[in-house]
Amino acid sequence: QVQVMESGGGLVQAGGSLRLSCTASGLRFGVYDMGWFRQAPEKEREGVSCINWSGRGTNYADSVKGRFTISRDDAKNTLYLQMNSLKAEDTAMYYCAPLSGGCLRSDWTRMTDFAYWGQGTQVTVSS
């Protein structure tokens, strides 16, 4: 049974930083491209960033480029998202998920066919 658990969210002032973590079990973590997604109230879920299985390929939404950094530690089955220079518009519930297709595809945000979603971790940025 695949389980995904996100952590590290919280309340932070604009301009601050947070580091999100995501641990996954029940799957061979190291062979999957992984992604971070977020969903704000009354908005659709959007892809934030992804990293390919080797860790050498990444993709970012335009809205977070230069501020967020994705990384992975396969020995710990853990995915990270370092978020700097946070803005009020980053406020959302953040989720991670293994991708059903390649991270480096232009349509990587749609590669969520596995539907292995955790409970998410809430990020709230006060302005």
mmCIF file of C-alpha atoms in Angstrom:
data_model
loop_
_atom_site.group_PDB
_atom_site.id
_atom_site.type_symbol
_atom_site.label_atom_id
_atom_site.label_comp_id
_atom_site.label_asym_id
_atom_site.label_seq_id
_atom_site.Cartn_x
_atom_site.Cartn_y
_atom_site.Cartn_z
ATOM 1 C CA GLN A 1 0.000 0.000 0.000
ATOM 2 C CA VAL A 2 1.443 3.328 -1.049
ATOM 3 C CA GLN A 3 1.458 6.030 1.610
ATOM 4 C CA VAL A 4 2.564 9.615 1.207
ATOM 5 C CA MET A 5 2.965 12.062 4.084
ATOM 6 C CA GLU A 6 3.762 15.745 3.804
ATOM 7 C CA SER A 7 5.067 17.917 6.632
ATOM 8 C CA GLY A 8 6.795 21.196 7.337
ATOM 9 C CA GLY A 9 4.035 23.678 6.614
ATOM 10 C CA GLY A 10 3.104 26.537 8.893
ATOM 11 C CA LEU A 11 2.403 30.228 9.251
ATOM 12 C CA VAL A 12 5.132 32.560 8.045
ATOM 13 C CA GLN A 13 5.409 36.230 7.200
ATOM 14 C CA ALA A 14 5.877 37.368 3.637
ATOM 15 C CA GLY A 15 9.524 37.151 2.699
ATOM 16 C CA GLY A 16 10.116 34.223 5.021
ATOM 17 C CA SER A 17 11.087 30.636 4.304
ATOM 18 C CA LEU A 18 9.791 27.135 4.903
ATOM 19 C CA ARG A 19 11.061 23.677 4.019
ATOM 20 C CA LEU A 20 8.504 21.047 3.193
ATOM 21 C CA SER A 21 9.179 17.328 3.407
ATOM 22 C CA CYS A 22 7.380 14.374 1.905
ATOM 23 C CA THR A 23 8.019 10.768 2.800
ATOM 24 C CA ALA A 24 6.681 7.933 0.693
ATOM 25 C CA SER A 25 6.408 4.244 1.489
ATOM 26 C CA GLY A 26 5.106 1.204 -0.317
ATOM 27 C CA LEU A 27 6.809 2.055 -3.587
ATOM 28 C CA ARG A 28 10.307 2.056 -5.034
ATOM 29 C CA PHE A 29 10.807 5.739 -4.389
ATOM 30 C CA GLY A 30 14.061 6.007 -6.302
ATOM 31 C CA VAL A 31 12.554 5.052 -9.679
ATOM 32 C CA TYR A 32 9.780 7.634 -9.668
ATOM 33 C CA ASP A 33 9.758 11.210 -10.814
ATOM 34 C CA MET A 34 8.142 13.165 -7.975
ATOM 35 C CA GLY A 35 6.116 16.350 -7.875
ATOM 36 C CA TRP A 36 4.868 19.028 -5.493
ATOM 37 C CA PHE A 37 1.395 20.418 -6.038
ATOM 38 C CA ARG A 38 -0.707 22.975 -4.204
ATOM 39 C CA GLN A 39 -4.319 23.953 -3.938
ATOM 40 C CA ALA A 40 -5.651 27.215 -2.568
ATOM 41 C CA PRO A 41 -9.260 27.637 -1.459
ATOM 42 C CA GLU A 42 -11.663 27.806 -4.417
ATOM 43 C CA LYS A 43 -8.833 27.241 -6.879
ATOM 44 C CA GLU A 44 -7.777 24.222 -8.893
ATOM 45 C CA ARG A 45 -4.765 22.191 -7.920
ATOM 46 C CA GLU A 46 -1.608 23.355 -9.655
ATOM 47 C CA GLY A 47 1.801 21.879 -10.149
ATOM 48 C CA VAL A 48 4.554 23.690 -8.276
ATOM 49 C CA SER A 49 7.688 21.712 -9.041
ATOM 50 C CA CYS A 50 8.924 18.266 -9.963
ATOM 51 C CA ILE A 51 12.167 16.322 -9.994
ATOM 52 C CA ASN A 52 13.065 13.337 -12.098
ATOM 53 C CA TRP A 53 14.130 9.979 -10.719
ATOM 54 C CA SER A 54 17.852 10.755 -11.000
ATOM 55 C CA GLY A 55 17.557 14.109 -9.279
ATOM 56 C CA ARG A 56 19.313 15.798 -12.186
ATOM 57 C CA GLY A 57 16.197 17.142 -13.882
ATOM 58 C CA THR A 58 13.743 19.606 -12.391
ATOM 59 C CA ASN A 59 10.818 21.723 -13.463
ATOM 60 C CA TYR A 60 9.180 24.716 -11.800
ATOM 61 C CA ALA A 61 6.020 26.719 -12.233
ATOM 62 C CA ASP A 62 6.820 30.228 -13.443
ATOM 63 C CA SER A 63 5.337 31.660 -10.263
ATOM 64 C CA VAL A 64 7.960 29.979 -8.048
ATOM 65 C CA LYS A 65 11.073 29.987 -10.243
ATOM 66 C CA GLY A 66 14.039 31.444 -8.447
ATOM 67 C CA ARG A 67 12.327 31.164 -5.048
ATOM 68 C CA PHE A 68 11.632 27.435 -4.578
ATOM 69 C CA THR A 69 14.082 24.530 -4.830
ATOM 70 C CA ILE A 70 13.080 20.886 -5.065
ATOM 71 C CA SER A 71 15.370 18.059 -4.009
ATOM 72 C CA ARG A 72 15.225 14.415 -3.016
ATOM 73 C CA ASP A 73 17.029 11.973 -0.743
ATOM 74 C CA ASP A 74 16.375 8.484 -2.042
ATOM 75 C CA ALA A 75 18.115 6.863 0.925
ATOM 76 C CA LYS A 76 15.398 8.383 3.118
ATOM 77 C CA ASN A 77 12.526 8.047 0.613
ATOM 78 C CA THR A 78 12.029 11.769 1.079
ATOM 79 C CA LEU A 79 11.226 14.677 -1.193
ATOM 80 C CA TYR A 80 11.873 18.284 -0.171
ATOM 81 C CA LEU A 81 10.710 21.720 -1.210
ATOM 82 C CA GLN A 82 12.730 24.688 0.033
ATOM 83 C CA MET A 83 10.559 27.773 -0.237
ATOM 84 C CA ASN A 84 12.181 31.203 0.089
ATOM 85 C CA SER A 85 10.875 34.725 -0.365
ATOM 86 C CA LEU A 86 7.369 33.514 0.310
ATOM 87 C CA LYS A 87 4.432 35.587 -0.874
ATOM 88 C CA ALA A 88 0.822 35.748 0.226
ATOM 89 C CA GLU A 89 -0.173 34.057 -3.040
ATOM 90 C CA ASP A 90 1.834 30.978 -2.023
ATOM 91 C CA THR A 91 -0.774 30.282 0.651
ATOM 92 C CA ALA A 92 -2.240 26.847 -0.069
ATOM 93 C CA MET A 93 -2.334 23.207 0.953
ATOM 94 C CA TYR A 94 0.766 21.528 -0.449
ATOM 95 C CA TYR A 95 0.862 17.923 -1.621
ATOM 96 C CA CYS A 96 3.467 15.652 -3.089
ATOM 97 C CA ALA A 97 2.904 12.721 -5.395
ATOM 98 C CA PRO A 98 4.791 10.286 -7.603
ATOM 99 C CA LEU A 99 4.309 11.164 -11.265
ATOM 100 C CA SER A 100 2.861 8.738 -13.779
ATOM 101 C CA GLY A 101 4.899 10.406 -16.521
ATOM 102 C CA GLY A 102 8.143 12.286 -16.952
ATOM 103 C CA CYS A 103 8.864 15.412 -14.948
ATOM 104 C CA LEU A 104 10.600 17.003 -17.915
ATOM 105 C CA ARG A 105 7.497 16.829 -20.096
ATOM 106 C CA SER A 106 5.764 20.140 -20.724
ATOM 107 C CA ASP A 107 2.531 18.606 -19.393
ATOM 108 C CA TRP A 108 4.095 17.124 -16.258
ATOM 109 C CA THR A 109 1.415 18.680 -14.037
ATOM 110 C CA ARG A 110 -1.121 16.265 -15.552
ATOM 111 C CA MET A 111 0.949 13.177 -14.722
ATOM 112 C CA THR A 112 -1.012 12.333 -11.573
ATOM 113 C CA ASP A 113 -2.748 9.163 -12.718
ATOM 114 C CA PHE A 114 -1.464 7.207 -9.725
ATOM 115 C CA ALA A 115 -3.542 9.447 -7.432
ATOM 116 C CA TYR A 116 -1.303 8.695 -4.451
ATOM 117 C CA TRP A 117 -2.103 11.766 -2.396
ATOM 118 C CA GLY A 118 -1.325 12.428 1.242
ATOM 119 C CA GLN A 119 -3.180 14.705 3.640
ATOM 120 C CA GLY A 120 -1.104 17.670 2.597
ATOM 121 C CA THR A 121 0.584 20.332 4.669
ATOM 122 C CA GLN A 122 -0.839 23.842 5.021
ATOM 123 C CA VAL A 123 1.316 26.838 4.155
ATOM 124 C CA THR A 124 -0.028 30.232 5.166
ATOM 125 C CA VAL A 125 1.876 33.392 4.311
ATOM 126 C CA SER A 126 0.795 36.588 6.008
ATOM 127 C CA SER A 127 1.346 39.874 4.236
#
